[in-house]
CSV table of C-alpha atoms in Angstrom, one decimal:
chain,number,residue,atom,x,y,z
A,12,GLU,CA,120.1,122.1,150.0
A,13,LEU,CA,121.6,119.0,149.8
A,14,ALA,CA,124.8,118.4,146.8
A,15,ALA,CA,124.5,116.3,144.5
A,16,PRO,CA,126.4,112.7,144.8
A,17,ARG,CA,130.0,112.9,143.1
A,18,HIS,CA,129.6,109.6,141.9
A,19,ARG,CA,126.7,111.5,139.3
A,20,THR,CA,129.9,113.8,137.6
A,21,ILE,CA,132.4,111.0,137.3
A,22,PRO,CA,132.5,110.3,133.4
A,23,ILE,CA,132.1,107.1,131.9
A,24,THR,CA,131.5,106.3,128.8
A,25,LEU,CA,130.5,102.8,129.2
A,26,GLN,CA,127.2,101.4,128.5
A,27,LEU,CA,126.6,97.9,130.6
A,28,GLN,CA,123.9,96.7,128.0
A,29,GLN,CA,121.6,95.0,131.2
A,30,ARG,CA,124.6,93.0,132.3
A,31,ASN,CA,125.0,91.7,135.6
A,32,VAL,CA,127.9,93.3,137.8
A,33,LEU,CA,128.9,92.0,140.8
A,34,CYS,CA,130.6,94.0,143.4
A,35,VAL,CA,132.5,92.3,146.3
A,36,GLY,CA,133.6,94.2,148.7
A,37,GLY,CA,133.5,97.7,148.9
A,38,ARG,CA,132.4,100.2,152.0
A,39,SER,CA,128.7,99.2,153.5
A,40,GLY,CA,128.3,103.0,153.1
A,41,ASN,CA,129.2,103.1,150.0
A,42,VAL,CA,127.0,100.6,148.4
A,43,SER,CA,124.1,102.2,147.8
A,44,SER,CA,126.1,104.8,145.4
A,45,TYR,CA,128.2,101.6,144.0
A,46,ARG,CA,124.5,100.6,142.6
A,47,ASP,CA,124.2,103.9,141.8
A,48,LEU,CA,126.8,103.9,139.2
A,49,ILE,CA,126.4,100.7,137.4
A,50,GLU,CA,122.5,100.9,137.3
A,51,ARG,CA,123.5,104.7,135.6
A,52,VAL,CA,125.5,102.9,132.8
A,53,GLY,CA,122.8,99.8,132.2
A,54,GLY,CA,124.0,97.3,134.3
A,55,ARG,CA,122.2,95.4,137.2
A,56,PHE,CA,124.3,95.4,140.2
A,57,ILE,CA,124.9,92.8,142.5
A,58,HIS,CA,126.4,93.0,145.7
A,59,HIS,CA,128.5,90.7,148.3
A,60,ASP,CA,130.8,92.2,150.8
A,61,GLY,CA,133.2,89.5,150.5
A,62,GLY,CA,132.8,87.6,153.6
A,63,MET,CA,132.5,90.2,155.7
A,64,GLU,CA,129.1,89.9,157.0
A,65,ASP,CA,127.3,88.2,154.2
A,66,ASN,CA,127.6,84.1,153.8
A,67,SER,CA,130.5,83.3,152.1
A,68,SER,CA,128.5,80.5,151.1
A,69,LEU,CA,126.4,83.0,148.9
A,70,LEU,CA,129.7,84.2,146.8
A,71,GLU,CA,129.4,81.1,144.8
A,72,SER,CA,125.6,81.8,143.5
A,73,SER,CA,126.9,85.6,143.2
A,74,LEU,CA,130.7,85.0,141.1
A,75,ALA,CA,128.3,82.3,138.8
A,76,ALA,CA,125.5,84.7,138.6
A,77,ALA,CA,128.0,87.9,137.1
A,78,ASP,CA,128.4,88.8,133.7
A,79,LEU,CA,131.6,91.3,135.3
A,80,VAL,CA,132.9,90.6,138.7
A,81,ILE,CA,134.3,94.2,140.2
A,82,CYS,CA,136.9,92.6,143.3
A,83,GLN,CA,137.5,95.7,145.9
A,84,THR,CA,140.4,93.5,147.4
A,85,GLY,CA,141.3,95.7,150.3
A,86,CYS,CA,137.7,95.4,152.4
A,87,ILE,CA,137.2,91.3,152.0
A,88,SER,CA,138.2,89.0,153.3
A,89,HIS,CA,141.3,86.7,152.1
A,90,SER,CA,139.3,83.5,151.7
A,91,ALA,CA,136.8,85.2,149.5
A,92,TYR,CA,139.6,87.6,147.5
A,93,TRP,CA,141.3,84.1,146.3
A,94,ARG,CA,137.9,82.0,145.8
A,95,VAL,CA,137.0,85.1,143.3
A,96,LYS,CA,140.4,84.9,141.9
A,97,GLU,CA,140.2,80.8,141.6
A,98,PHE,CA,136.4,81.4,140.1
A,99,CYS,CA,137.4,84.0,137.6
A,100,LYS,CA,140.3,82.0,136.3
A,101,ARG,CA,139.0,78.7,136.0
A,102,THR,CA,135.6,80.4,134.0
A,103,GLY,CA,137.3,82.9,132.3
A,104,LYS,CA,135.1,85.3,133.5
A,105,ARG,CA,136.0,89.2,133.6
A,106,CYS,CA,137.3,90.4,136.9
A,107,VAL,CA,138.7,93.5,137.6
A,108,PHE,CA,141.0,94.3,141.3
A,109,VAL,CA,140.1,97.5,142.7
A,110,GLU,CA,142.2,98.0,145.9
A,111,ASN,CA,140.4,101.2,147.1
A,112,PRO,CA,136.9,101.1,147.9
A,113,SER,CA,135.6,104.6,146.5
A,114,VAL,CA,133.1,104.7,143.7
A,115,SER,CA,135.6,106.7,141.3
A,116,SER,CA,137.7,103.7,141.9
A,117,LEU,CA,135.1,101.4,140.7
A,118,ALA,CA,134.6,103.4,137.8
A,119,ARG,CA,137.8,103.4,137.3
A,120,GLY,CA,137.6,100.0,137.4
A,121,LEU,CA,134.5,99.6,135.6
A,122,GLN,CA,135.9,101.7,132.7
A,123,GLN,CA,138.9,99.7,132.1
A,124,ALA,CA,136.9,96.4,132.0
A,125,SER,CA,135.1,98.6,129.1
A,126,GLU,CA,138.1,99.5,127.1
A,127,GLU,CA,140.1,96.2,127.3
A,128,GLU,CA,136.4,94.4,126.3
A,129,THR,CA,136.6,97.1,123.1
A,130,LEU,CA,140.0,95.8,122.1
A,131,LYS,CA,139.6,92.3,122.3
A,132,SER,CA,136.2,92.9,120.4
A,133,ASP,CA,138.9,95.1,117.6
A,134,CYS,CA,141.0,91.9,117.5
């Protein structure tokens, strides 16, 4: 019997309401788990590997299509990191930087983005 994926047990209280979530970087073996997690809370998953294998020119269009960016800083090129940071600053796009490429760190990043958005809308 196969064990249930660990990410299914991670408690997340947010709902992404069909928002496009771009995950930049991460471990290639975890991409399907990242997708499952984001889709489980109602988001649309977009992935760019952060310049490791994907064409770096696709990063700009992926950033433009995203409503929220999760940047996994330990698993992307320096160039991609600075492009993500500059793009989000210039456009005001919400970006959460996550150091660890684990699924639980991605979940915490999503939760952090949700809490910050809630605080903004309460003001």
